[in-house]
mmCIF file of C-alpha atoms in Angstrom:
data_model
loop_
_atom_site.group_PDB
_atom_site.id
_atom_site.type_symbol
_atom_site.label_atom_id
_atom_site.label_comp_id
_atom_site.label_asym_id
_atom_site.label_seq_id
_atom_site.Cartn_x
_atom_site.Cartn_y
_atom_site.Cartn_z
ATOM 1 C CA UNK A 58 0.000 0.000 0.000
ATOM 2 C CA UNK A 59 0.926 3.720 -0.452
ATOM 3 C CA UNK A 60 0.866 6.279 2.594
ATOM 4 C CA UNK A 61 -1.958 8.103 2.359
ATOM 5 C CA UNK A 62 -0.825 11.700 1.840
ATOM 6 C CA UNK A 63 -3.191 14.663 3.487
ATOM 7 C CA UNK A 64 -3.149 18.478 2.356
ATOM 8 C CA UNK A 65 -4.679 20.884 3.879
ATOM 9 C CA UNK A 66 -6.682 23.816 3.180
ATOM 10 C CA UNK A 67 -8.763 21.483 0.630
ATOM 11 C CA UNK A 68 -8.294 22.116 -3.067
ATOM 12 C CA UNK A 69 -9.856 25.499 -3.842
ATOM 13 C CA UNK A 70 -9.882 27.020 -0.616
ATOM 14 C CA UNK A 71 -9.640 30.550 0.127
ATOM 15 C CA UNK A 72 -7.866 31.778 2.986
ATOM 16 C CA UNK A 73 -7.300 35.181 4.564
ATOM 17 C CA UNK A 74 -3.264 36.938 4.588
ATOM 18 C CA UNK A 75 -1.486 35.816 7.617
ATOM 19 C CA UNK A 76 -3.416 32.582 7.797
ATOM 20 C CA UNK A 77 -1.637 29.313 9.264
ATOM 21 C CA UNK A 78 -1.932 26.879 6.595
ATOM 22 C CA UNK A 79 -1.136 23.531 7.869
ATOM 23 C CA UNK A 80 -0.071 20.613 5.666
ATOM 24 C CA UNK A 81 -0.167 17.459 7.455
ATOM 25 C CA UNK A 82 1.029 13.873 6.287
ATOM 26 C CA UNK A 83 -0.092 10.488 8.154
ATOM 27 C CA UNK A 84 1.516 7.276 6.715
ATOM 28 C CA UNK A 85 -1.283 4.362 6.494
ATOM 29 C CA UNK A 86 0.405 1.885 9.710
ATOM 30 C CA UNK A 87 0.024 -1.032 7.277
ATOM 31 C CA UNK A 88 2.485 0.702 5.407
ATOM 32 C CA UNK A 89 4.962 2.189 7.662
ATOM 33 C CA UNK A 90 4.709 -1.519 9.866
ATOM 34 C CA UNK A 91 4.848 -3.527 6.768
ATOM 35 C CA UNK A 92 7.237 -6.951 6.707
ATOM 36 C CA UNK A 93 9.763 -4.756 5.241
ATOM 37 C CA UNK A 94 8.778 -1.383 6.601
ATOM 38 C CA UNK A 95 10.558 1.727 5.622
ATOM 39 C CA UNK A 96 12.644 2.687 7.859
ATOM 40 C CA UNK A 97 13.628 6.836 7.721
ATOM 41 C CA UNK A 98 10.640 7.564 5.600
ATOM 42 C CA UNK A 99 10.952 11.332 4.384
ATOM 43 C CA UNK A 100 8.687 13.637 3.837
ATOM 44 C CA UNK A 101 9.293 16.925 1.347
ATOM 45 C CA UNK A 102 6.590 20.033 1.730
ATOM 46 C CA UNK A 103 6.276 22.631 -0.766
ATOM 47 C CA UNK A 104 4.211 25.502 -0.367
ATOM 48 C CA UNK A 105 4.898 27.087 -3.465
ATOM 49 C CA UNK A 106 3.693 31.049 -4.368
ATOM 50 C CA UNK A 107 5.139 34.146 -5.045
ATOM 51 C CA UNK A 108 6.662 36.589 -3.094
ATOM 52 C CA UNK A 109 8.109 35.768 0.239
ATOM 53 C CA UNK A 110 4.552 33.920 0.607
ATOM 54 C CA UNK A 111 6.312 30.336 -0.465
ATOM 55 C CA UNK A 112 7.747 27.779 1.865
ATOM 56 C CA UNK A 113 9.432 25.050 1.874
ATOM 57 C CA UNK A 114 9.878 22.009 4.802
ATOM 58 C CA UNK A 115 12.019 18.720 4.259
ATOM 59 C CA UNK A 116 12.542 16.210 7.193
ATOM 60 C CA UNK A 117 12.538 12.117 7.948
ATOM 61 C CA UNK A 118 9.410 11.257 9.746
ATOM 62 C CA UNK A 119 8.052 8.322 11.540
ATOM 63 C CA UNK A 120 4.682 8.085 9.835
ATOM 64 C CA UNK A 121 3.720 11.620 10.569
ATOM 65 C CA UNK A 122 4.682 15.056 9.653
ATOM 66 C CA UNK A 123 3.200 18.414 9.774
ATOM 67 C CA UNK A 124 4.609 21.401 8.286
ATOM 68 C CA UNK A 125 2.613 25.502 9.078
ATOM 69 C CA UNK A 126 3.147 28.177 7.264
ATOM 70 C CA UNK A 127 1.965 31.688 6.994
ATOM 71 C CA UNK A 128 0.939 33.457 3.603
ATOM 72 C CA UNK A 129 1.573 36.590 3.151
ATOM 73 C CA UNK A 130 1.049 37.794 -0.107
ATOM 74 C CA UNK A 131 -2.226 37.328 -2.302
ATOM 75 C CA UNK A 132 -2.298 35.432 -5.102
ATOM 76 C CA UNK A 133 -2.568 31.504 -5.983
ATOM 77 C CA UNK A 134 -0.423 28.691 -4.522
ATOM 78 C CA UNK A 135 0.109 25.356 -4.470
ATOM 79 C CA UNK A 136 1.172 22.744 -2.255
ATOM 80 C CA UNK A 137 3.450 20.008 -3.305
ATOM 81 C CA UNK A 138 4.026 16.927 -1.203
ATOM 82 C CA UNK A 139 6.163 13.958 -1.813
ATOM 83 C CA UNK A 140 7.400 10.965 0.675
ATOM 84 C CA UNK A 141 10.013 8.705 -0.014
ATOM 85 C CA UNK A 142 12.346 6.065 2.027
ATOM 86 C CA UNK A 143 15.878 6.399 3.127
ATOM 87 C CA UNK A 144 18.548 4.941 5.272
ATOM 88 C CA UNK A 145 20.267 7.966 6.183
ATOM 89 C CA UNK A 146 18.650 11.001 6.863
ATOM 90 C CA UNK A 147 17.898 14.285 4.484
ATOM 91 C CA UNK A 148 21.220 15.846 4.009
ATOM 92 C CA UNK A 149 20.539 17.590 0.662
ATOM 93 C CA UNK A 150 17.478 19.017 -1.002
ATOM 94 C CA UNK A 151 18.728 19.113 -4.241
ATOM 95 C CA UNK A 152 19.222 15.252 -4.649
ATOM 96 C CA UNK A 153 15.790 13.708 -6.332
ATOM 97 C CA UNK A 154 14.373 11.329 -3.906
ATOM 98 C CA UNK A 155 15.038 7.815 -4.223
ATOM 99 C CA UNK A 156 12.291 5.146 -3.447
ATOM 100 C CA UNK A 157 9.666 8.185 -4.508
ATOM 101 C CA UNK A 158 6.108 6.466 -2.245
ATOM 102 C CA UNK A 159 3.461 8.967 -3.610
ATOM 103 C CA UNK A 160 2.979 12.599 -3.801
ATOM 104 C CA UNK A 161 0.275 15.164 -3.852
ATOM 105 C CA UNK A 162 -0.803 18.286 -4.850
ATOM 106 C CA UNK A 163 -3.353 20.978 -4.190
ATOM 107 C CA UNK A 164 -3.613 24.800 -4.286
ATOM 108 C CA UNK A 165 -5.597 27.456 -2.697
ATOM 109 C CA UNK A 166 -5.915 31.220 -3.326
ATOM 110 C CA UNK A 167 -5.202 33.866 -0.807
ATOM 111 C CA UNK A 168 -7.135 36.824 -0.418
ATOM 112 C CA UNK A 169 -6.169 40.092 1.415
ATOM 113 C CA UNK A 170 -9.411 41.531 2.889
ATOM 114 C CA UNK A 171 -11.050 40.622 6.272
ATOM 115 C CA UNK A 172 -9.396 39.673 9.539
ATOM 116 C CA UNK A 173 -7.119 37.140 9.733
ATOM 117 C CA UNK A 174 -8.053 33.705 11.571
ATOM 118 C CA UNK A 175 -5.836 32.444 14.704
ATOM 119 C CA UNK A 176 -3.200 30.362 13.400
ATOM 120 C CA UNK A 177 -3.105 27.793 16.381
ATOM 121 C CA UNK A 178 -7.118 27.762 15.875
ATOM 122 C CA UNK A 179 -7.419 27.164 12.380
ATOM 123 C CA UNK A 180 -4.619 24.310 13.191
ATOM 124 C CA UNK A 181 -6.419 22.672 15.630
ATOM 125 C CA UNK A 182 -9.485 23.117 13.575
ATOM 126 C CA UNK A 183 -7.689 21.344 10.638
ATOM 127 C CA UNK A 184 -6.597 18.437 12.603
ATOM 128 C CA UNK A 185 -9.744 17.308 14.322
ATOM 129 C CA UNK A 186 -11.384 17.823 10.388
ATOM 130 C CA UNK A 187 -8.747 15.215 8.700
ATOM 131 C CA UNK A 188 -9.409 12.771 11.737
ATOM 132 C CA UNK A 189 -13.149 12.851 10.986
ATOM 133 C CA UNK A 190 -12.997 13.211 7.291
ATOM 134 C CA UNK A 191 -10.440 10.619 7.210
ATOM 135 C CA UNK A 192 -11.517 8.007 9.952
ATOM 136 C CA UNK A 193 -7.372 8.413 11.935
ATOM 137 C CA UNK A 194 -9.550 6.879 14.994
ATOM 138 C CA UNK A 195 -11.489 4.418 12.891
ATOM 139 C CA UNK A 196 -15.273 4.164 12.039
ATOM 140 C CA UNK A 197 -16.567 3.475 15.633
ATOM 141 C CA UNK A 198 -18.366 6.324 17.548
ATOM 142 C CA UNK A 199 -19.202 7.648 13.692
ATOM 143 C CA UNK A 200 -15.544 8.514 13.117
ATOM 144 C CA UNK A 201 -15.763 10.634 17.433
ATOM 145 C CA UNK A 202 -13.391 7.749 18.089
ATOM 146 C CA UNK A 203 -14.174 4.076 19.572
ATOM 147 C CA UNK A 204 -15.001 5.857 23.446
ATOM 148 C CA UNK A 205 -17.903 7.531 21.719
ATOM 149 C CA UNK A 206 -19.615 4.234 20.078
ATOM 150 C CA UNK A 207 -22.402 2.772 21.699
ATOM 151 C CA UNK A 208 -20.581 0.238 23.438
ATOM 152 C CA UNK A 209 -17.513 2.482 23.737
ATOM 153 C CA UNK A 210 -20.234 4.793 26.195
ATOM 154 C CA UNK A 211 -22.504 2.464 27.628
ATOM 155 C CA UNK A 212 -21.027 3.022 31.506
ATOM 156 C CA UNK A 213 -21.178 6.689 31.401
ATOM 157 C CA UNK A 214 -24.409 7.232 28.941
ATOM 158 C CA UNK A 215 -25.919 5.048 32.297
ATOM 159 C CA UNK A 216 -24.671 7.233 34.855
ATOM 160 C CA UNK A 217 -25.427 10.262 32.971
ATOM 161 C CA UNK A 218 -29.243 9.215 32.787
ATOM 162 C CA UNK A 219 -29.548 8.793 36.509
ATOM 163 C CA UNK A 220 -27.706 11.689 36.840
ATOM 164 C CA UNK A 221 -30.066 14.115 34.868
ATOM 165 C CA UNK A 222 -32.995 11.920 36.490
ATOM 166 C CA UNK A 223 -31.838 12.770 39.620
ATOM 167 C CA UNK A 224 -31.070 16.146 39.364
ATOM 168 C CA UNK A 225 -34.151 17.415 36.977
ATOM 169 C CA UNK A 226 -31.561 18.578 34.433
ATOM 170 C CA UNK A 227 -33.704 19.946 31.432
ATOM 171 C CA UNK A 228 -31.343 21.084 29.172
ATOM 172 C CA UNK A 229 -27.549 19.933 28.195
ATOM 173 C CA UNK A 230 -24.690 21.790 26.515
ATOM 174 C CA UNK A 231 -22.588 19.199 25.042
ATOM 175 C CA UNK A 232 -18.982 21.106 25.073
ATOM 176 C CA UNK A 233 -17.205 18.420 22.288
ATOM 177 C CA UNK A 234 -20.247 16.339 20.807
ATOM 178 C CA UNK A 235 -18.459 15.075 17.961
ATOM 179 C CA UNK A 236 -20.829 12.956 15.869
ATOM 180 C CA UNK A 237 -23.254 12.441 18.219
ATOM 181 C CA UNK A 238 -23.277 8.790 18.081
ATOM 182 C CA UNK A 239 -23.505 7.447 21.713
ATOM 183 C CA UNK A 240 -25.597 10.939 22.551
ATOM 184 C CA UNK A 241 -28.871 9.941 20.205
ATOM 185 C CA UNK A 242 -29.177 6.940 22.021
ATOM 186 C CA UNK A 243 -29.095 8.295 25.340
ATOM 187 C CA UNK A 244 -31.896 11.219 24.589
ATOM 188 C CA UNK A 245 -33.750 8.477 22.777
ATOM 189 C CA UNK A 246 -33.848 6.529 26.129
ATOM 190 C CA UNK A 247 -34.415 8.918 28.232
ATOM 191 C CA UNK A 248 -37.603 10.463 26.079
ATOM 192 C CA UNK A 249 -38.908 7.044 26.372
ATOM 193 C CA UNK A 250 -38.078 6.290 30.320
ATOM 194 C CA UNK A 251 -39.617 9.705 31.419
ATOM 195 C CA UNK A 252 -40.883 11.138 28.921
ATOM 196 C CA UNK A 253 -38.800 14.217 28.226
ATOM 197 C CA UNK A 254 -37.524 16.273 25.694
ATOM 198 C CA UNK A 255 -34.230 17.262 26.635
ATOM 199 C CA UNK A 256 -32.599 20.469 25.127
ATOM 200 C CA UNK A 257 -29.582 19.863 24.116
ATOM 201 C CA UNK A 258 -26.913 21.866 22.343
ATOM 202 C CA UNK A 259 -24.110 20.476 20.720
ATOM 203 C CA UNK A 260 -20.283 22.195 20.206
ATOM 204 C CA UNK A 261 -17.515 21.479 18.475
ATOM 205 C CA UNK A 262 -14.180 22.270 16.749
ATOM 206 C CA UNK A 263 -15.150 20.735 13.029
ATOM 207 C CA UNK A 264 -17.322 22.241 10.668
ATOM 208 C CA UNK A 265 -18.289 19.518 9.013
ATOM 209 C CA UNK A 266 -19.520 17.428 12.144
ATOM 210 C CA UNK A 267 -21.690 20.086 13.061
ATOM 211 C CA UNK A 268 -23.469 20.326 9.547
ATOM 212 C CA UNK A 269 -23.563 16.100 9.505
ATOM 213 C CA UNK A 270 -25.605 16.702 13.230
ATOM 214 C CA UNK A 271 -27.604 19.742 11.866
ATOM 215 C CA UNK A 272 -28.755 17.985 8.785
ATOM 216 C CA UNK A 273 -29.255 14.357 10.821
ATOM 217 C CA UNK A 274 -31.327 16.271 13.256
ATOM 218 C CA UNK A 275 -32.981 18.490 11.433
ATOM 219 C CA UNK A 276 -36.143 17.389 12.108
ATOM 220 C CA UNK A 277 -35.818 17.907 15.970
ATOM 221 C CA UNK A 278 -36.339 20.964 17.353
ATOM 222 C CA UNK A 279 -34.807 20.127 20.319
ATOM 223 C CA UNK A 280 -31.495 19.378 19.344
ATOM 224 C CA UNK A 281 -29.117 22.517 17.869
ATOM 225 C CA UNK A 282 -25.685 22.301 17.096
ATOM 226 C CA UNK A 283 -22.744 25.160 16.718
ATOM 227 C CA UNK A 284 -19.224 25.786 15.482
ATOM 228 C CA UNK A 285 -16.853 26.238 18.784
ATOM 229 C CA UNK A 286 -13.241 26.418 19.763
ATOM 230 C CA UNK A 287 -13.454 24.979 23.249
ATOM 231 C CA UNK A 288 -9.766 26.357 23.826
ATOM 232 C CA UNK A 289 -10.329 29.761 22.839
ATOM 233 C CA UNK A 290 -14.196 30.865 22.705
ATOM 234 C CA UNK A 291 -16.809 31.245 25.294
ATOM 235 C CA UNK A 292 -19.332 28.613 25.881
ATOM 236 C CA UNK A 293 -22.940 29.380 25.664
ATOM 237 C CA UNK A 294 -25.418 30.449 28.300
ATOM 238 C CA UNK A 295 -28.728 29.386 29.433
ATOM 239 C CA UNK A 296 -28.500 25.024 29.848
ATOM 240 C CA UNK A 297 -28.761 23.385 33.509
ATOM 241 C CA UNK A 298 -25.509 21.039 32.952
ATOM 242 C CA UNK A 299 -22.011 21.436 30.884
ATOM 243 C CA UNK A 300 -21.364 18.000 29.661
ATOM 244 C CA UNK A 301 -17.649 17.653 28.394
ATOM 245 C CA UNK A 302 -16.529 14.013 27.935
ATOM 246 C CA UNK A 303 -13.537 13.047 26.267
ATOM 247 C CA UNK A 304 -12.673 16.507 25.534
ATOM 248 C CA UNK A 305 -10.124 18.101 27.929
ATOM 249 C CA UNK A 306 -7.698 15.446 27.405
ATOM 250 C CA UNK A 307 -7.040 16.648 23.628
ATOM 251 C CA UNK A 308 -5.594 20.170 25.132
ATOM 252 C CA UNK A 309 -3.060 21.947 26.737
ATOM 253 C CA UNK A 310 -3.499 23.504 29.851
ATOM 254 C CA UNK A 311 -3.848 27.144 29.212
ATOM 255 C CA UNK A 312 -7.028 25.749 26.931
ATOM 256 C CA UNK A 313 -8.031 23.387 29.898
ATOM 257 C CA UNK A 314 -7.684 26.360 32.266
ATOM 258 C CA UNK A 315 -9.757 28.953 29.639
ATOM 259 C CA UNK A 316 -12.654 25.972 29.395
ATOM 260 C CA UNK A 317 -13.081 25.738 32.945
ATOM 261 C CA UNK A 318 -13.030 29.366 33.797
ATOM 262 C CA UNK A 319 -15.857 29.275 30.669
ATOM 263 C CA UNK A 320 -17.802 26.882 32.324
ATOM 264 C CA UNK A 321 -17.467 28.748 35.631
ATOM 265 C CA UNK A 322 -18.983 31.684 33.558
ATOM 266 C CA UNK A 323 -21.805 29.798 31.940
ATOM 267 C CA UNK A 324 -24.638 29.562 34.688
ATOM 268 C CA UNK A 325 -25.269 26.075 34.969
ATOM 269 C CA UNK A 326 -25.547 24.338 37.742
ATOM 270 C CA UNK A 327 -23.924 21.300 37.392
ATOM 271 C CA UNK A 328 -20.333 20.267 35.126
ATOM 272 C CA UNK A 329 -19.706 16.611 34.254
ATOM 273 C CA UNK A 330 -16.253 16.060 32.492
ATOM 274 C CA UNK A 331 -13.854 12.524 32.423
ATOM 275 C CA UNK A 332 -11.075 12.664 34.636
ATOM 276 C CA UNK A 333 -8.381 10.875 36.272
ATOM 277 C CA UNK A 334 -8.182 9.688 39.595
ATOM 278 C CA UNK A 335 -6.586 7.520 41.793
ATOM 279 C CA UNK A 336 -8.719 4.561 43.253
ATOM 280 C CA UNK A 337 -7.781 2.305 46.108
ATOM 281 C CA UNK A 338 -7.279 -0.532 43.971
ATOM 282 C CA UNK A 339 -4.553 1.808 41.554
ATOM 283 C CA UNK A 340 -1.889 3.337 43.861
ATOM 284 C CA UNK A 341 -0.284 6.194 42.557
ATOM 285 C CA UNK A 342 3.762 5.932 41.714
ATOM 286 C CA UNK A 343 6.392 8.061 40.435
ATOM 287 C CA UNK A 344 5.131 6.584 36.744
ATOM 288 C CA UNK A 345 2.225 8.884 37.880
ATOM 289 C CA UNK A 346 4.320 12.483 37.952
ATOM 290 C CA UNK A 347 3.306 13.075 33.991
ATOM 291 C CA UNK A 348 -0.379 13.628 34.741
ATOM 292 C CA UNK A 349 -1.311 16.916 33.768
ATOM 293 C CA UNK A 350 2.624 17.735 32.061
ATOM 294 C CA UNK A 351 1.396 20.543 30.125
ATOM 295 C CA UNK A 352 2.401 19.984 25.782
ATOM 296 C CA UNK A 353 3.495 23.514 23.757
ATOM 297 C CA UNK A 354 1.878 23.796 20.686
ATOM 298 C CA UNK A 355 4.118 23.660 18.347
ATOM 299 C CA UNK A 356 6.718 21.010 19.385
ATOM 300 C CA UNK A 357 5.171 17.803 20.553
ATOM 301 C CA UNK A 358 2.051 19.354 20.578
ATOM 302 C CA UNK A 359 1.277 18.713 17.143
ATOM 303 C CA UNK A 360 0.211 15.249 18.432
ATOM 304 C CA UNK A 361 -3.211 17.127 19.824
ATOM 305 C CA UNK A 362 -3.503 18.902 16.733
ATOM 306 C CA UNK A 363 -3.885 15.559 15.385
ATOM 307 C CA UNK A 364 -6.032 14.310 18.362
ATOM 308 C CA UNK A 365 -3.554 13.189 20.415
ATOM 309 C CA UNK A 366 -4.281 12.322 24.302
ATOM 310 C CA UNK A 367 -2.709 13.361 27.191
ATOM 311 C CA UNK A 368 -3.281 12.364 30.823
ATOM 312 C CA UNK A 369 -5.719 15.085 32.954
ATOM 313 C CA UNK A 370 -6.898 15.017 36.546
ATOM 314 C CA UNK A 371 -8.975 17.833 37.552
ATOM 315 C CA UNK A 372 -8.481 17.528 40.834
ATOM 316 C CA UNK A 373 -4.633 17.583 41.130
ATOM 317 C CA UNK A 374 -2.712 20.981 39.930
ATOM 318 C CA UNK A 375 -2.991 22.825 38.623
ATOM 319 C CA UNK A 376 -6.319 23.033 38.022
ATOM 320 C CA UNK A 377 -7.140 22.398 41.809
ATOM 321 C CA UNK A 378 -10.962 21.733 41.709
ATOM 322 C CA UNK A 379 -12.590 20.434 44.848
ATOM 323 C CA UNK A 380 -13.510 16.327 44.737
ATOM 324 C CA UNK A 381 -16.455 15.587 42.891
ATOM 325 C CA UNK A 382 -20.150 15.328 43.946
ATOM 326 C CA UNK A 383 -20.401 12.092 42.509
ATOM 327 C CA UNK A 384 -17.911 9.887 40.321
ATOM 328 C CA UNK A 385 -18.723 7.091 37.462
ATOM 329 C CA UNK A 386 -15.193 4.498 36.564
ATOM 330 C CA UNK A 387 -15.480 4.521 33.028
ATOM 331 C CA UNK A 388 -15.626 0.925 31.123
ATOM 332 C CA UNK A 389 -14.256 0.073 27.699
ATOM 333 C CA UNK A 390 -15.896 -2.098 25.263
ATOM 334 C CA UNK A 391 -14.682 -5.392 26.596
ATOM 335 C CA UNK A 392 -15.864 -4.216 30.365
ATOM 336 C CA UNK A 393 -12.778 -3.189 31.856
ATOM 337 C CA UNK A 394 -11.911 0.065 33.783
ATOM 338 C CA UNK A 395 -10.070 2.428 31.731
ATOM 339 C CA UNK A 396 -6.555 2.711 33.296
ATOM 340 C CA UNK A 397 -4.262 5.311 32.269
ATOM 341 C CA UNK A 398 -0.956 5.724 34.037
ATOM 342 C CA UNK A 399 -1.560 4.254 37.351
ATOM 343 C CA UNK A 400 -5.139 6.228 37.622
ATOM 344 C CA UNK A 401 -8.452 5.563 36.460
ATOM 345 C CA UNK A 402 -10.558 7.423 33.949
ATOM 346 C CA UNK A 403 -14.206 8.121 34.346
ATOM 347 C CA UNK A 404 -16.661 10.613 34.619
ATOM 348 C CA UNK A 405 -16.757 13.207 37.489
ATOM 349 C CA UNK A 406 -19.872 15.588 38.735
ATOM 350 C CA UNK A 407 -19.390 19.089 40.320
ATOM 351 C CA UNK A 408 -21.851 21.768 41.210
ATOM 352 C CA UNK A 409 -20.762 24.932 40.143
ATOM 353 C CA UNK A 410 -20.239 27.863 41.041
ATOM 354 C CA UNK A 411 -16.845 26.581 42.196
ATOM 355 C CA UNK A 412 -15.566 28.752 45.313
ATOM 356 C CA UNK A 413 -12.302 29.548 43.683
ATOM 357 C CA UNK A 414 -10.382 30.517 40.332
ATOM 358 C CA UNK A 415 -9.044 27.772 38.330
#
C-alpha cells in the first residue's frame, strides 16, 4: 500500500493573509509496519507562491509530519508533497528522492481583505477535520473515536441518565459532541423512560460534524448544534448542565484552564467532564508524575492537533478543583476500567459555582 498523503486547506480554498496553513502527512500503519517497513521515511513540503509567501519544509518522519506556514502575499499557490524512504537522513534538497512512495498536490488562493483567523485555531481546527474526514480513529463512535460508540459509552451514557434523572436537568450543553453517536441513544432513552424532551446543544471544533448533526437532526427541534473552539471561545449560556466528555484530554493547559473558567462563567448548575483519579485498587507511583505535564503547541504538541491524548486530573494541579459530587469508573468495550498511568478514567460531577479561580 501507499501512505496516504493529506493536504490541507482542501483544493480550492480561500484563505485570509497571515493565515496558518497547515499541511499534514499520516503514513497508512500497514504501510509504515509492513514486513519490510521503511525505515527513515521522508517527507518533502512545498508551499509554493510568489513573493516571500512560499515555503518550503524537508525532514525524515516516523509516519507523521506536519509542516505551518503563513501566507503573506495574495495570489494563488500550491502545495506540493512527496514521501520517499531512506537509510540515512535528508542531508541535501537538491538530490531527487530515491524510493519516490506517492505525492500530492493541491492549491488554494489567498485573499487580502477581512481579519485574519488564529493560526493555532485554524490548526487545531484542521486536525480534528482530517481525523473525521479521514476516519485516523477508525469508524466506531461515527468517526468521534471508539469511546464515543455505543458500546464504547454504555457506563457513562448510564450514569449520565440517573444523573439528569436525579437532578431534573432539562437542558444539556454538550462542550465536544463530535458525531453524536452514543448521545442519540441516550436522549432516545431517556424520552422514552420519562418522557422528556431534553434540550440539548451540541459544540464542536469541526465544521463539518456540526453540519452532519444539523442535517441528521434536522427534524428535531430540540437538538441545535454550533461551530466552537473549546480552547479559545466562550461557551454558551442558558442550559442546567455542561457536559464535556472526552474533551479536555485533547488540550493543553492554558485551553483546559480557559474551558473551565468558561464553564465557571456559563450559569449552569452542574459540570460533568472525564477525569483521572486515583482509586484504592490503583496506587499512585512516580510513573504517575506526567499527569497533567502541560504539551506547547508547536513542538510535541502537534500530536493534539492531530487528536492526540494526554493524561488530565482535575483535581490535582494545577487546576485544583474540589472532589467531585459524585464519580462514574469509566468501562471500555470489553468491560474493563479504563486505566491510564496508574489512575483511572471516568466521569466526574461538580456543582458549580466553584468557590475559587481555576
Amino acid at each position: 500500500g501507499h501512505p496516504v498523503v493529506i493536504v490541507t486547506p482542501q483544493p480550492g480554498a480561500v484563505v485570509e493573509t497571515g493565515t496558518s496553513v497547515l499541511v499534514a502527512v499520516k503514513v497508512a500503519e500497514e504501510f509504515y509496519y509492513s514486513p519490510t517497513p521503511h525505515k527513515g521515511l521522508c517527507t518533502a513540503i512545498h508551499i509554493l507562491g510568489r513573493g516571500d509567501g512560499g515555503a518550503t519544509h524537508e525532514s525524515c518522519a516516523s509516519g507523521f509530519d506536519t509542516f505551518t506556514a503563513t501566507v503573506t502575499e495574495p495570489g494563488e499557490y500550491q502545495v506540493v508533497v512527496s514521501l520517499w524512504s531512506s537509510d540515512r537522513p535528508l542531508d541535501r534538497a537538491a538530490t531527487p528522492p530515491a524510493h519516490r512512495h506517492g505525492s500530492e498536490q493541491t492549491h488554494f488562493s489567498v485573499v487580502s481583505t477581512g481579519a485574519p483567523l488564529d493560526p493555532v485555531s485554524y490548526a487545531r481546527r484542521e486536525g480534528f477535520r482530517m481525523i473525521y474526514e479521514y476516519g485516523h480513529w477508525g469508524e466506531d463512535g461515527a468517526r468521534s473515536g471508539p469511546g464515543s460508540s455505543l458500546t464504547g459509552a454504555a457506563s457513562d451514557q448510564q450514569f449520565l441518565m440517573n444523573l439528569v434523572i436525579r437532578y431534573n436537568v432539562t437542558s444539556i450543553l454538550d462542550a465536544g459532541c463530535g458525531a453524536m453517536e452514543w448521545q442519540s441513544q441516550f436522549l432516545a432513552e431517556l424520552h422514552t423512560l420519562t418522557g422528556w424532551r431534553m434540550r440539548y446543544h451540541g459544540v464542536d471544533l469541526v465544521p463539518e460534524v456540526v453540519a452532519s448533526n444539523q442535517a441528521k437532526f434536522a427534524d428535531v427541534p430540540e437538538l441545535t448544534f454550533q461551530v466552537l473552539d473549546l480552547a479559545r471561545d466562550e461557551l454558551p449560556k442558558g442550559f442546567d448542565l455542561v457536559l464535556c466528555r472526552h474533551a479536555l484530554f485533547h488540550n493543553t493547559n492554558p485551553a483546559v484552564k480557559h474551558i473551565l473558567r468558561s464553564v465557571q462563567r456559563s450559569g449552569a448548575r452542574l459540570f460533568v467532564a472525564t477525569t483521572l483519579r486515583p482509586t484504592h485498587d490503583h496506587w499512585p507511583s512516580p510513573k504517575s508524575q506526567i499527569i497533567n505535564a502541560d504539551v506547547d503547541i508547536g513542538t510535541d504538541g502537534r500530536r493534539l492537533l492531530w487528536g492526540g491524548y494526554r493524561p488530565v486530573e482535575l483535581e490535582a494541579p494545577p487546576f485544583h478543583l474540589p472532589p467531585p459530587l459524585a464519580w462514574a469508573i469509566e468501562y471500555n468495550a470489553t468491560g474493563k476500567p479504563v486505566r491510564v498511568e496508574r489512575r483511572t478514567q471516568g466521569l466526574g460531577v461538580w456543582n458549580l459555582p466553584w468557590l475559587h479561580e481555576v
